[in-house]
CSV table of C-alpha atoms in Angstrom, one decimal:
chain,number,residue,atom,x,y,z
C,1,MET,CA,60.7,173.1,133.3
C,2,LYS,CA,64.4,172.9,134.4
C,3,LYS,CA,65.2,171.2,131.1
C,4,ILE,CA,63.6,173.9,129.0
C,5,ILE,CA,65.4,176.7,130.9
C,6,PHE,CA,68.7,174.7,130.6
C,7,LEU,CA,68.2,174.3,126.8
C,8,LEU,CA,67.3,177.9,126.4
C,9,ALA,CA,70.4,179.0,128.3
C,10,LEU,CA,72.6,176.6,126.3
C,11,THR,CA,71.1,177.8,123.0
C,12,PHE,CA,71.7,181.4,124.0
C,13,PHE,CA,75.3,180.6,125.1
C,14,ILE,CA,76.2,178.8,121.9
C,15,ASN,CA,74.7,181.5,119.7
C,16,SER,CA,76.5,184.3,121.5
C,17,CYS,CA,79.9,183.0,120.7
C,18,GLU,CA,82.0,184.7,118.1
C,19,LYS,CA,84.4,183.1,115.6
C,20,ASP,CA,88.0,182.9,116.7
C,21,ASP,CA,90.0,185.7,115.2
C,22,ILE,CA,93.1,183.9,113.9
C,23,CYS,CA,95.6,185.4,111.5
C,24,THR,CA,96.8,182.9,108.9
C,25,ASP,CA,99.8,183.9,106.9
C,26,GLU,CA,98.7,187.4,106.1
C,27,THR,CA,102.0,189.1,106.8
C,28,THR,CA,104.2,191.5,104.9
C,29,PRO,CA,105.7,189.5,102.0
C,30,ARG,CA,109.4,189.0,101.5
C,31,LEU,CA,111.0,189.4,98.0
C,32,ILE,CA,111.5,186.1,96.3
C,33,ILE,CA,114.6,185.7,94.2
C,34,GLU,CA,115.4,182.6,92.0
C,35,PHE,CA,118.7,182.0,90.4
C,36,TYR,CA,119.1,180.6,86.9
C,37,ASP,CA,121.9,179.3,84.7
C,38,ILE,CA,122.9,182.0,82.2
C,39,THR,CA,123.8,179.4,79.6
C,40,ASN,CA,120.5,177.6,79.9
C,41,PRO,CA,118.0,180.2,81.1
C,42,SER,CA,115.2,177.7,81.8
C,43,VAL,CA,117.2,175.8,84.4
C,44,LEU,CA,117.5,176.8,88.0
C,45,LYS,CA,121.0,177.1,89.4
C,46,ASN,CA,122.1,176.6,93.0
C,47,VAL,CA,124.3,179.3,94.6
C,48,THR,CA,127.5,178.4,96.3
C,49,SER,CA,128.2,180.0,99.7
C,50,LEU,CA,126.1,183.1,99.0
C,51,LYS,CA,126.3,185.7,101.8
C,52,VAL,CA,123.6,188.3,101.8
C,53,THR,CA,124.1,191.5,103.9
C,54,GLY,CA,122.0,194.6,104.0
C,55,VAL,CA,124.1,197.6,102.9
C,56,GLY,CA,125.1,199.5,106.1
C,57,GLN,CA,124.6,196.4,108.3
C,58,THR,CA,127.4,194.7,110.0
C,59,ASP,CA,125.9,191.2,110.3
C,60,ALA,CA,125.0,189.0,107.3
C,61,LEU,CA,121.3,188.4,106.8
C,62,ASP,CA,122.1,184.8,105.9
C,63,THR,CA,124.5,182.6,104.1
C,64,PHE,CA,122.9,180.4,101.5
C,65,SER,CA,124.4,177.3,99.8
C,66,GLY,CA,123.0,174.7,97.6
C,67,VAL,CA,119.7,176.6,97.0
C,68,SER,CA,118.3,178.3,93.9
C,69,LYS,CA,115.7,180.4,95.7
C,70,ILE,CA,116.0,182.9,98.6
C,71,GLU,CA,113.6,185.2,100.4
C,72,LEU,CA,114.6,188.8,101.5
C,73,PRO,CA,112.8,191.4,103.5
C,74,LEU,CA,112.3,194.9,102.1
C,75,LYS,CA,112.5,198.0,104.4
C,76,LEU,CA,109.2,199.2,105.7
C,77,ASP,CA,110.5,202.7,106.4
C,78,SER,CA,112.1,203.5,103.1
C,79,ASP,CA,111.4,203.1,99.4
C,80,THR,CA,114.8,201.6,98.7
C,81,THR,CA,116.6,198.5,100.1
C,82,GLN,CA,120.2,197.6,99.2
C,83,TYR,CA,121.8,194.2,99.6
C,84,SER,CA,125.4,192.9,99.1
C,85,PHE,CA,125.5,189.5,97.5
C,86,VAL,CA,128.8,187.8,98.0
C,87,LEU,CA,129.2,184.6,95.9
C,88,ASN,CA,131.7,182.0,97.1
C,89,SER,CA,132.0,183.9,100.4
C,90,SER,CA,133.8,180.9,102.1
C,91,SER,CA,136.7,181.2,99.6
C,92,SER,CA,138.9,184.3,99.9
C,93,SER,CA,140.3,183.8,96.4
C,94,LEU,CA,137.0,183.1,94.6
C,95,LEU,CA,134.6,185.5,96.3
C,96,ASN,CA,132.8,188.0,94.2
C,97,GLU,CA,130.5,190.8,95.5
C,98,ASP,CA,127.7,192.5,93.6
C,99,PHE,CA,125.1,194.9,95.0
C,100,LEU,CA,121.4,195.0,94.2
C,101,GLU,CA,119.3,198.0,95.0
C,102,PHE,CA,115.5,197.5,95.0
C,103,ASN,CA,113.3,200.6,94.4
C,104,TYR,CA,109.7,200.3,95.2
C,105,ILE,CA,106.5,202.0,96.4
C,106,ARG,CA,105.1,200.9,99.8
C,107,ASN,CA,101.4,200.5,100.4
C,108,THR,CA,99.8,199.6,103.8
C,109,VAL,CA,96.8,197.3,103.5
C,110,TYR,CA,94.3,196.3,106.1
C,111,VAL,CA,94.1,192.5,106.4
C,112,SER,CA,91.7,191.8,109.3
C,113,ARG,CA,91.1,192.5,112.9
C,114,ALA,CA,93.3,189.6,113.9
C,115,CYS,CA,96.1,190.3,111.4
C,116,GLY,CA,96.0,194.1,111.4
C,117,TYR,CA,97.9,195.7,108.6
C,118,LYS,CA,100.6,194.5,106.2
C,119,SER,CA,102.8,196.3,103.7
C,120,VAL,CA,102.8,195.3,100.0
C,121,PHE,CA,105.3,196.6,97.5
C,122,GLU,CA,105.4,197.7,93.9
C,123,LEU,CA,108.8,197.6,92.2
C,124,ASP,CA,109.3,200.8,90.2
C,125,ASN,CA,109.0,200.4,86.5
C,126,PRO,CA,111.5,200.3,84.7
C,127,ASN,CA,114.1,201.1,87.5
C,128,GLY,CA,112.9,198.6,90.1
C,129,ILE,CA,116.4,197.1,90.4
C,130,SER,CA,119.9,198.4,89.8
C,131,LEU,CA,123.0,196.2,89.8
C,132,THR,CA,126.5,197.4,90.7
C,133,ASP,CA,129.8,195.7,91.2
C,134,ALA,CA,132.0,196.0,94.3
C,135,THR,CA,135.0,198.3,94.0
C,136,THR,CA,137.2,195.2,93.5
C,137,PRO,CA,137.9,194.4,89.8
C,138,ASP,CA,136.3,191.0,90.0
C,139,GLY,CA,133.5,191.7,87.5
C,140,LEU,CA,129.8,191.1,87.9
C,141,TRP,CA,128.8,187.5,88.8
C,142,MET,CA,125.2,188.4,88.1
C,143,GLN,CA,124.8,188.6,84.4
C,144,ASN,CA,121.2,189.5,84.0
C,145,ILE,CA,118.3,190.5,86.3
C,146,VAL,CA,114.7,190.1,85.3
C,147,ILE,CA,111.7,191.4,87.3
C,148,ASN,CA,109.2,188.5,87.0
C,149,THR,CA,106.4,190.5,88.7
C,150,HIS,CA,106.4,194.1,89.9
C,151,SER,CA,103.7,193.5,92.6
C,152,ILE,CA,105.0,192.0,95.8
C,153,THR,CA,101.8,191.0,97.6
C,154,THR,CA,102.5,187.3,98.5
C,155,GLU,CA,105.4,184.9,98.8
C,156,ASN,CA,103.7,182.4,96.5
C,157,GLU,CA,105.5,183.5,93.3
C,158,THR,CA,109.0,184.5,92.1
C,159,HIS,CA,109.4,188.2,92.0
C,160,VAL,CA,113.0,188.5,90.6
C,161,LYS,CA,115.1,186.1,88.4
C,162,VAL,CA,118.9,186.4,88.6
C,163,PHE,CA,121.0,184.8,85.8
C,164,PHE,CA,124.6,183.9,86.4
C-alpha cells in the first residue's frame, strides 16, 4: 500500500511540473553591415581601423579592424539613428569620416513569457539610409550603399552592404 501511495505521489509530482521558461536568442536585433570592394562588388573587403561613434555621443561604439562585417544597435526611442564612420582612424593623415543616418519604423513584438518583448525595425523605403560626408574636404570613402533587406528581424542576414 505504501508503494502505491508513493507511486501516485511521484506521478502527481512529475505531471505537475512545468517546462522551464528559457529565452534563447530572441532579443532586439542589431543592424548587420557588410563591406565590399567597389571594384569587385562580389568580394568582401576588410575595413582598416574603422571607428564607429553614435552622433552626439562622446565615446566610440567600437573600433573595427580586419573585419568585413559589423553589427550596430538602432535606437529604441527614435525612428532615426546616426553614426559616424571614420576609416583609418589610427592615422591622422589618412582618416576619412562619413555619416550614415538610418531611418526606420519600430515595432514591438511579443516573443514569449521568458523573453518578453523585442523591437524589430523596417528601414524606410526608399529613404532608409542617407550618406553624408564630414565637413572636411576628404570626400566620401563609402561609394555606394545598398539595402539588402528592409526588415530587421534577426541577426542572421546582412541588412546593408557598403561598397568602398
